[in-house]
Amino acid sequence: FSPFIKMPKGVGGYIDLTGPRRPTYIYGLRFERGRGSEHSPELGWGTKTRGYFKYMPVDNLSFSLMHQHADENQWLNWFNDNLLATFHRKQRTSVVEMEWFHNNVHELRIKAQMVAFTGRNPQALYGDLSGNLNPEIIDIAPITISELAFQVRYRYEIMPLSYLYIVYSKGGRVSMQDDEDGLFSLYRRPWNSPEKENFTVKLRYRF
C-alpha cells in the first residue's frame, strides 16, 4: 500500500481584467495558467478562463452571465487502494441570473448554475511504497458528469415584515461513462432527468 503520492510543486499565475463600470453594464475576464501542488490532484499544467457580464437596462432589473472553462491534461483521480488514473479533464461552468424588484413589494429572482465535467484518455497508474506512480494496462472508463441547480424565487411583501414566498427549484447530478462532449447536450441531461423538483409556497405573517 502506498502511504503517499509524490505531487509536483505548485506554480502558476493569472491575469485579471475588469472593465470600467458603466451605467448599464459591467464585465470582467480572468485567465489562469498553472500546475498543481501537494493539495491539488493536478500532475500537469492546467488552463482556466472565466468571463462575466452583467447588464442593467433599468435600476430594478438586471441580467448576468458567467462562464468558466478549465482544461488540464493530467488530472489525477484515486479509485481504490493503490489504483489511480490520470485524465484529460475539462470542466465548463455557466451561471445565468435575472433579478427584478418593484417598489420593495415585489422581488423576482431566476438563477441557473450548470456544470459539465468530462475526463477523457484515462491512463491507469499504481502508486508504490516510495510515492511514485507507475503506468499499468487496465481499462478505465471515461468520466462524464452533468450538474444543474435551477431556481425561480418570488417574494411579495403583504405588509412590513410579512411576506409571501413562491419557489420552484429543479436540479441534480447525472453521471455517465460515455464520450459525449457537446456543452448543451451535457447541460440538458440533469434538466431532462432531475433528481429533485420542488414547488413551495410559504407565508410569513407578522401579527
PDB file of C-alpha atoms in Angstrom:
ATOM      1  CA  PHE A   1       0.000   0.000   0.000  1.00  0.00           C
ATOM      2  CA  SER A   2       1.377   3.410  -0.983  1.00  0.00           C
ATOM      3  CA  PRO A   3       1.381   5.733   2.058  1.00  0.00           C
ATOM      4  CA  PHE A   4       1.572   8.856  -0.139  1.00  0.00           C
ATOM      5  CA  ILE A   5       1.878  10.072  -3.738  1.00  0.00           C
ATOM      6  CA  LYS A   6       4.584  12.476  -4.854  1.00  0.00           C
ATOM      7  CA  MET A   7       2.960  15.592  -6.284  1.00  0.00           C
ATOM      8  CA  PRO A   8       4.596  18.455  -8.187  1.00  0.00           C
ATOM      9  CA  LYS A   9       5.222  21.800  -6.542  1.00  0.00           C
ATOM     10  CA  GLY A  10       2.511  24.325  -7.211  1.00  0.00           C
ATOM     11  CA  VAL A  11       3.347  27.130  -9.613  1.00  0.00           C
ATOM     12  CA  GLY A  12       1.275  29.418 -11.802  1.00  0.00           C
ATOM     13  CA  GLY A  13      -0.153  32.838 -12.373  1.00  0.00           C
ATOM     14  CA  TYR A  14      -3.201  34.711 -13.555  1.00  0.00           C
ATOM     15  CA  ILE A  15      -4.326  37.866 -15.337  1.00  0.00           C
ATOM     16  CA  ASP A  16      -7.459  39.722 -14.216  1.00  0.00           C
ATOM     17  CA  LEU A  17      -9.251  42.291 -16.332  1.00  0.00           C
ATOM     18  CA  THR A  18     -12.251  44.220 -15.005  1.00  0.00           C
ATOM     19  CA  GLY A  19     -13.887  46.667 -17.341  1.00  0.00           C
ATOM     20  CA  PRO A  20     -14.983  50.129 -16.212  1.00  0.00           C
ATOM     21  CA  ARG A  21     -18.410  50.163 -14.607  1.00  0.00           C
ATOM     22  CA  ARG A  22     -20.950  51.718 -16.946  1.00  0.00           C
ATOM     23  CA  PRO A  23     -24.493  52.820 -16.054  1.00  0.00           C
ATOM     24  CA  THR A  24     -25.974  49.788 -17.800  1.00  0.00           C
ATOM     25  CA  TYR A  25     -23.284  47.088 -17.795  1.00  0.00           C
ATOM     26  CA  ILE A  26     -20.106  45.733 -16.244  1.00  0.00           C
ATOM     27  CA  TYR A  27     -17.794  42.928 -17.386  1.00  0.00           C
ATOM     28  CA  GLY A  28     -14.672  41.039 -16.350  1.00  0.00           C
ATOM     29  CA  LEU A  29     -12.213  38.463 -17.703  1.00  0.00           C
ATOM     30  CA  ARG A  30      -9.713  36.182 -15.967  1.00  0.00           C
ATOM     31  CA  PHE A  31      -7.021  33.864 -17.345  1.00  0.00           C
ATOM     32  CA  GLU A  32      -5.082  31.352 -15.195  1.00  0.00           C
ATOM     33  CA  ARG A  33      -2.227  29.009 -16.002  1.00  0.00           C
ATOM     34  CA  GLY A  34      -0.532  26.698 -13.539  1.00  0.00           C
ATOM     35  CA  ARG A  35       0.075  23.241 -12.229  1.00  0.00           C
ATOM     36  CA  GLY A  36      -0.929  21.524  -9.025  1.00  0.00           C
ATOM     37  CA  SER A  37       0.603  21.117  -5.614  1.00  0.00           C
ATOM     38  CA  GLU A  38       0.511  18.577  -2.817  1.00  0.00           C
ATOM     39  CA  HIS A  39      -3.034  19.811  -2.108  1.00  0.00           C
ATOM     40  CA  SER A  40      -4.345  19.526  -5.674  1.00  0.00           C
ATOM     41  CA  PRO A  41      -4.913  16.459  -7.917  1.00  0.00           C
ATOM     42  CA  GLU A  42      -3.036  18.005 -10.842  1.00  0.00           C
ATOM     43  CA  LEU A  43       0.129  16.497 -12.287  1.00  0.00           C
ATOM     44  CA  GLY A  44       0.294  18.585 -15.447  1.00  0.00           C
ATOM     45  CA  TRP A  45      -0.329  22.163 -16.453  1.00  0.00           C
ATOM     46  CA  GLY A  46      -3.874  23.435 -16.466  1.00  0.00           C
ATOM     47  CA  THR A  47      -5.577  26.437 -18.015  1.00  0.00           C
ATOM     48  CA  LYS A  48      -8.672  28.212 -16.737  1.00  0.00           C
ATOM     49  CA  THR A  49     -10.530  31.107 -18.341  1.00  0.00           C
ATOM     50  CA  ARG A  50     -13.549  32.955 -16.983  1.00  0.00           C
ATOM     51  CA  GLY A  51     -15.791  35.685 -18.328  1.00  0.00           C
ATOM     52  CA  TYR A  52     -18.516  37.706 -16.601  1.00  0.00           C
ATOM     53  CA  PHE A  53     -21.069  40.159 -17.952  1.00  0.00           C
ATOM     54  CA  LYS A  54     -23.902  41.974 -16.174  1.00  0.00           C
ATOM     55  CA  TYR A  55     -26.487  44.113 -17.942  1.00  0.00           C
ATOM     56  CA  MET A  56     -28.749  46.568 -16.067  1.00  0.00           C
ATOM     57  CA  PRO A  57     -31.183  48.245 -18.505  1.00  0.00           C
ATOM     58  CA  VAL A  58     -33.053  49.911 -15.610  1.00  0.00           C
ATOM     59  CA  ASP A  59     -32.368  50.335 -11.896  1.00  0.00           C
ATOM     60  CA  ASN A  60     -34.630  47.493 -10.788  1.00  0.00           C
ATOM     61  CA  LEU A  61     -33.753  44.880 -13.445  1.00  0.00           C
ATOM     62  CA  SER A  62     -30.503  43.057 -14.154  1.00  0.00           C
ATOM     63  CA  PHE A  63     -29.241  40.085 -16.168  1.00  0.00           C
ATOM     64  CA  SER A  64     -25.879  38.396 -15.610  1.00  0.00           C
ATOM     65  CA  LEU A  65     -23.868  35.619 -17.205  1.00  0.00           C
ATOM     66  CA  MET A  66     -20.681  33.918 -16.014  1.00  0.00           C
ATOM     67  CA  HIS A  67     -18.893  31.171 -17.933  1.00  0.00           C
ATOM     68  CA  GLN A  68     -15.721  29.350 -16.888  1.00  0.00           C
ATOM     69  CA  HIS A  69     -13.691  26.822 -18.865  1.00  0.00           C
ATOM     70  CA  ALA A  70     -10.967  24.690 -17.232  1.00  0.00           C
ATOM     71  CA  ASP A  71      -8.719  22.311 -19.171  1.00  0.00           C
ATOM     72  CA  GLU A  72      -5.963  20.023 -17.881  1.00  0.00           C
ATOM     73  CA  ASN A  73      -4.123  17.085 -19.445  1.00  0.00           C
ATOM     74  CA  GLN A  74      -3.085  15.153 -16.312  1.00  0.00           C
ATOM     75  CA  TRP A  75      -5.828  15.344 -13.736  1.00  0.00           C
ATOM     76  CA  LEU A  76      -5.260  12.622 -11.122  1.00  0.00           C
ATOM     77  CA  ASN A  77      -8.171  10.605  -9.718  1.00  0.00           C
ATOM     78  CA  TRP A  78      -7.993   7.932  -6.998  1.00  0.00           C
ATOM     79  CA  PHE A  79     -10.067   4.758  -7.409  1.00  0.00           C
ATOM     80  CA  ASN A  80      -9.141   2.304  -4.673  1.00  0.00           C
ATOM     81  CA  ASP A  81      -6.112   1.060  -2.734  1.00  0.00           C
ATOM     82  CA  ASN A  82      -3.080   1.888  -4.919  1.00  0.00           C
ATOM     83  CA  LEU A  83      -5.014   2.325  -8.163  1.00  0.00           C
ATOM     84  CA  LEU A  84      -5.211   5.829  -9.617  1.00  0.00           C
ATOM     85  CA  ALA A  85      -5.589   7.240 -13.109  1.00  0.00           C
ATOM     86  CA  THR A  86      -4.908  10.432 -14.988  1.00  0.00           C
ATOM     87  CA  PHE A  87      -7.478  12.011 -17.319  1.00  0.00           C
ATOM     88  CA  HIS A  88      -7.694  14.849 -19.746  1.00  0.00           C
ATOM     89  CA  ARG A  89     -10.085  16.899 -17.641  1.00  0.00           C
ATOM     90  CA  LYS A  90     -12.406  19.547 -18.980  1.00  0.00           C
ATOM     91  CA  GLN A  91     -14.853  21.394 -16.757  1.00  0.00           C
ATOM     92  CA  ARG A  92     -17.265  24.029 -18.003  1.00  0.00           C
ATOM     93  CA  THR A  93     -19.475  26.041 -15.665  1.00  0.00           C
ATOM     94  CA  SER A  94     -22.172  28.562 -16.567  1.00  0.00           C
ATOM     95  CA  VAL A  95     -24.231  30.722 -14.214  1.00  0.00           C
ATOM     96  CA  VAL A  96     -27.179  32.735 -15.562  1.00  0.00           C
ATOM     97  CA  GLU A  97     -29.168  35.059 -13.308  1.00  0.00           C
ATOM     98  CA  MET A  98     -32.008  37.562 -13.527  1.00  0.00           C
ATOM     99  CA  GLU A  99     -33.164  39.905 -10.733  1.00  0.00           C
ATOM    100  CA  TRP A 100     -36.198  42.197 -10.706  1.00  0.00           C
ATOM    101  CA  PHE A 101     -37.566  44.422  -7.934  1.00  0.00           C
ATOM    102  CA  HIS A 102     -40.561  46.762  -7.797  1.00  0.00           C
ATOM    103  CA  ASN A 103     -41.280  49.284  -5.038  1.00  0.00           C
ATOM    104  CA  ASN A 104     -39.818  46.993  -2.366  1.00  0.00           C
ATOM    105  CA  VAL A 105     -43.010  44.940  -2.673  1.00  0.00           C
ATOM    106  CA  HIS A 106     -42.236  42.509  -5.499  1.00  0.00           C
ATOM    107  CA  GLU A 107     -38.994  40.608  -5.877  1.00  0.00           C
ATOM    108  CA  LEU A 108     -38.266  38.003  -8.576  1.00  0.00           C
ATOM    109  CA  ARG A 109     -35.014  36.072  -8.914  1.00  0.00           C
ATOM    110  CA  ILE A 110     -34.228  33.407 -11.505  1.00  0.00           C
ATOM    111  CA  LYS A 111     -30.903  31.601 -11.348  1.00  0.00           C
ATOM    112  CA  ALA A 112     -29.401  28.592 -13.132  1.00  0.00           C
ATOM    113  CA  GLN A 113     -25.992  27.043 -12.479  1.00  0.00           C
ATOM    114  CA  MET A 114     -24.820  24.343 -14.891  1.00  0.00           C
ATOM    115  CA  VAL A 115     -21.657  22.232 -14.786  1.00  0.00           C
ATOM    116  CA  ALA A 116     -20.279  19.870 -17.438  1.00  0.00           C
ATOM    117  CA  PHE A 117     -17.300  17.766 -16.299  1.00  0.00           C
ATOM    118  CA  THR A 118     -15.519  15.307 -18.593  1.00  0.00           C
ATOM    119  CA  GLY A 119     -12.498  13.062 -18.080  1.00  0.00           C
ATOM    120  CA  ARG A 120     -11.047  11.517 -21.228  1.00  0.00           C
ATOM    121  CA  ASN A 121      -7.996   9.447 -22.290  1.00  0.00           C
ATOM    122  CA  PRO A 122      -7.623   7.643 -18.928  1.00  0.00           C
ATOM    123  CA  GLN A 123      -4.230   6.193 -18.021  1.00  0.00           C
ATOM    124  CA  ALA A 124      -4.187   3.714 -15.122  1.00  0.00           C
ATOM    125  CA  LEU A 125      -1.400   4.113 -12.546  1.00  0.00           C
ATOM    126  CA  TYR A 126      -0.268   2.247  -9.441  1.00  0.00           C
ATOM    127  CA  GLY A 127       1.363   4.006  -6.514  1.00  0.00           C
ATOM    128  CA  ASP A 128       4.398   2.287  -4.985  1.00  0.00           C
ATOM    129  CA  LEU A 129       5.851   2.490  -1.471  1.00  0.00           C
ATOM    130  CA  SER A 130       8.056   5.438  -2.497  1.00  0.00           C
ATOM    131  CA  GLY A 131       5.109   7.507  -3.696  1.00  0.00           C
ATOM    132  CA  ASN A 132       5.886   7.082  -7.399  1.00  0.00           C
ATOM    133  CA  LEU A 133       3.186   6.461  -9.997  1.00  0.00           C
ATOM    134  CA  ASN A 134       3.755   3.582 -12.414  1.00  0.00           C
ATOM    135  CA  PRO A 135       1.674   3.032 -15.598  1.00  0.00           C
ATOM    136  CA  GLU A 136      -0.480  -0.094 -15.741  1.00  0.00           C
ATOM    137  CA  ILE A 137      -2.523  -1.657 -18.538  1.00  0.00           C
ATOM    138  CA  ILE A 138      -6.008  -1.567 -17.036  1.00  0.00           C
ATOM    139  CA  ASP A 139      -9.225  -0.469 -18.710  1.00  0.00           C
ATOM    140  CA  ILE A 140     -10.540   2.697 -17.100  1.00  0.00           C
ATOM    141  CA  ALA A 141     -13.864   4.135 -18.225  1.00  0.00           C
ATOM    142  CA  PRO A 142     -14.203   7.808 -19.178  1.00  0.00           C
ATOM    143  CA  ILE A 143     -15.998  10.195 -16.828  1.00  0.00           C
ATOM    144  CA  THR A 144     -18.949  12.383 -17.819  1.00  0.00           C
ATOM    145  CA  ILE A 145     -20.800  14.364 -15.145  1.00  0.00           C
ATOM    146  CA  SER A 146     -23.535  16.975 -15.562  1.00  0.00           C
ATOM    147  CA  GLU A 147     -24.944  19.088 -12.722  1.00  0.00           C
ATOM    148  CA  LEU A 148     -27.804  21.576 -12.571  1.00  0.00           C
ATOM    149  CA  ALA A 149     -29.185  23.900  -9.913  1.00  0.00           C
ATOM    150  CA  PHE A 150     -32.169  25.955 -11.140  1.00  0.00           C
ATOM    151  CA  GLN A 151     -34.459  28.148  -9.039  1.00  0.00           C
ATOM    152  CA  VAL A 152     -37.243  30.680  -9.556  1.00  0.00           C
ATOM    153  CA  ARG A 153     -37.979  32.653  -6.392  1.00  0.00           C
ATOM    154  CA  TYR A 154     -40.745  35.232  -5.989  1.00  0.00           C
ATOM    155  CA  ARG A 155     -41.393  37.292  -2.852  1.00  0.00           C
ATOM    156  CA  TYR A 156     -44.352  39.559  -2.239  1.00  0.00           C
ATOM    157  CA  GLU A 157     -44.493  41.913   0.727  1.00  0.00           C
ATOM    158  CA  ILE A 158     -48.021  41.823   2.123  1.00  0.00           C
ATOM    159  CA  MET A 159     -47.157  44.353   4.792  1.00  0.00           C
ATOM    160  CA  PRO A 160     -43.935  45.259   6.654  1.00  0.00           C
ATOM    161  CA  LEU A 161     -42.250  42.033   7.866  1.00  0.00           C
ATOM    162  CA  SER A 162     -44.986  39.877   6.304  1.00  0.00           C
ATOM    163  CA  TYR A 163     -44.199  38.064   3.058  1.00  0.00           C
ATOM    164  CA  LEU A 164     -45.488  35.505   0.604  1.00  0.00           C
ATOM    165  CA  TYR A 165     -42.800  33.299  -0.959  1.00  0.00           C
ATOM    166  CA  ILE A 166     -43.221  31.139  -4.058  1.00  0.00           C
ATOM    167  CA  VAL A 167     -40.236  28.988  -5.019  1.00  0.00           C
ATOM    168  CA  TYR A 168     -39.709  26.497  -7.835  1.00  0.00           C
ATOM    169  CA  SER A 169     -36.457  24.535  -7.887  1.00  0.00           C
ATOM    170  CA  LYS A 170     -35.081  21.787 -10.063  1.00  0.00           C
ATOM    171  CA  GLY A 171     -31.727  20.072 -10.420  1.00  0.00           C
ATOM    172  CA  GLY A 172     -29.463  17.179  -9.771  1.00  0.00           C
ATOM    173  CA  ARG A 173     -26.446  15.290 -10.999  1.00  0.00           C
ATOM    174  CA  VAL A 174     -26.124  12.801 -13.864  1.00  0.00           C
ATOM    175  CA  SER A 175     -23.020  10.588 -14.135  1.00  0.00           C
ATOM    176  CA  MET A 176     -22.307   8.567 -17.264  1.00  0.00           C
ATOM    177  CA  GLN A 177     -19.409   6.610 -18.762  1.00  0.00           C
ATOM    178  CA  ASP A 178     -19.603   7.870 -22.332  1.00  0.00           C
ATOM    179  CA  ASP A 179     -17.776  10.278 -24.649  1.00  0.00           C
ATOM    180  CA  GLU A 180     -20.433  12.975 -25.027  1.00  0.00           C
ATOM    181  CA  ASP A 181     -18.739  16.382 -25.214  1.00  0.00           C
ATOM    182  CA  GLY A 182     -21.416  18.742 -26.528  1.00  0.00           C
ATOM    183  CA  LEU A 183     -21.874  21.515 -23.972  1.00  0.00           C
ATOM    184  CA  PHE A 184     -25.625  21.956 -24.368  1.00  0.00           C
ATOM    185  CA  SER A 185     -26.204  18.203 -24.526  1.00  0.00           C
ATOM    186  CA  LEU A 186     -24.423  17.809 -21.183  1.00  0.00           C
ATOM    187  CA  TYR A 187     -26.271  20.761 -19.662  1.00  0.00           C
ATOM    188  CA  ARG A 188     -29.635  19.260 -20.710  1.00  0.00           C
ATOM    189  CA  ARG A 189     -29.095  15.881 -19.046  1.00  0.00           C
ATOM    190  CA  PRO A 190     -29.986  16.859 -15.455  1.00  0.00           C
ATOM    191  CA  TRP A 191     -32.763  19.118 -16.768  1.00  0.00           C
ATOM    192  CA  ASN A 192     -34.372  16.183 -18.573  1.00  0.00           C
ATOM    193  CA  SER A 193     -33.689  13.742 -15.699  1.00  0.00           C
ATOM    194  CA  PRO A 194     -33.668  15.811 -12.494  1.00  0.00           C
ATOM    195  CA  GLU A 195     -33.015  14.214  -9.117  1.00  0.00           C
ATOM    196  CA  LYS A 196     -35.164  16.838  -7.393  1.00  0.00           C
ATOM    197  CA  GLU A 197     -38.019  19.085  -8.482  1.00  0.00           C
ATOM    198  CA  ASN A 198     -39.920  21.107  -5.894  1.00  0.00           C
ATOM    199  CA  PHE A 199     -42.623  23.769  -5.770  1.00  0.00           C
ATOM    200  CA  THR A 200     -43.032  25.587  -2.455  1.00  0.00           C
ATOM    201  CA  VAL A 201     -45.416  28.258  -1.197  1.00  0.00           C
ATOM    202  CA  LYS A 202     -44.631  29.867   2.164  1.00  0.00           C
ATOM    203  CA  LEU A 203     -46.448  32.582   4.076  1.00  0.00           C
ATOM    204  CA  ARG A 204     -44.689  34.555   6.759  1.00  0.00           C
ATOM    205  CA  TYR A 205     -47.110  36.840   8.609  1.00  0.00           C
ATOM    206  CA  ARG A 206     -46.312  39.131  11.482  1.00  0.00           C
ATOM    207  CA  PHE A 207     -49.247  39.697  13.825  1.00  0.00           C
TER     208      PHE A 207
END
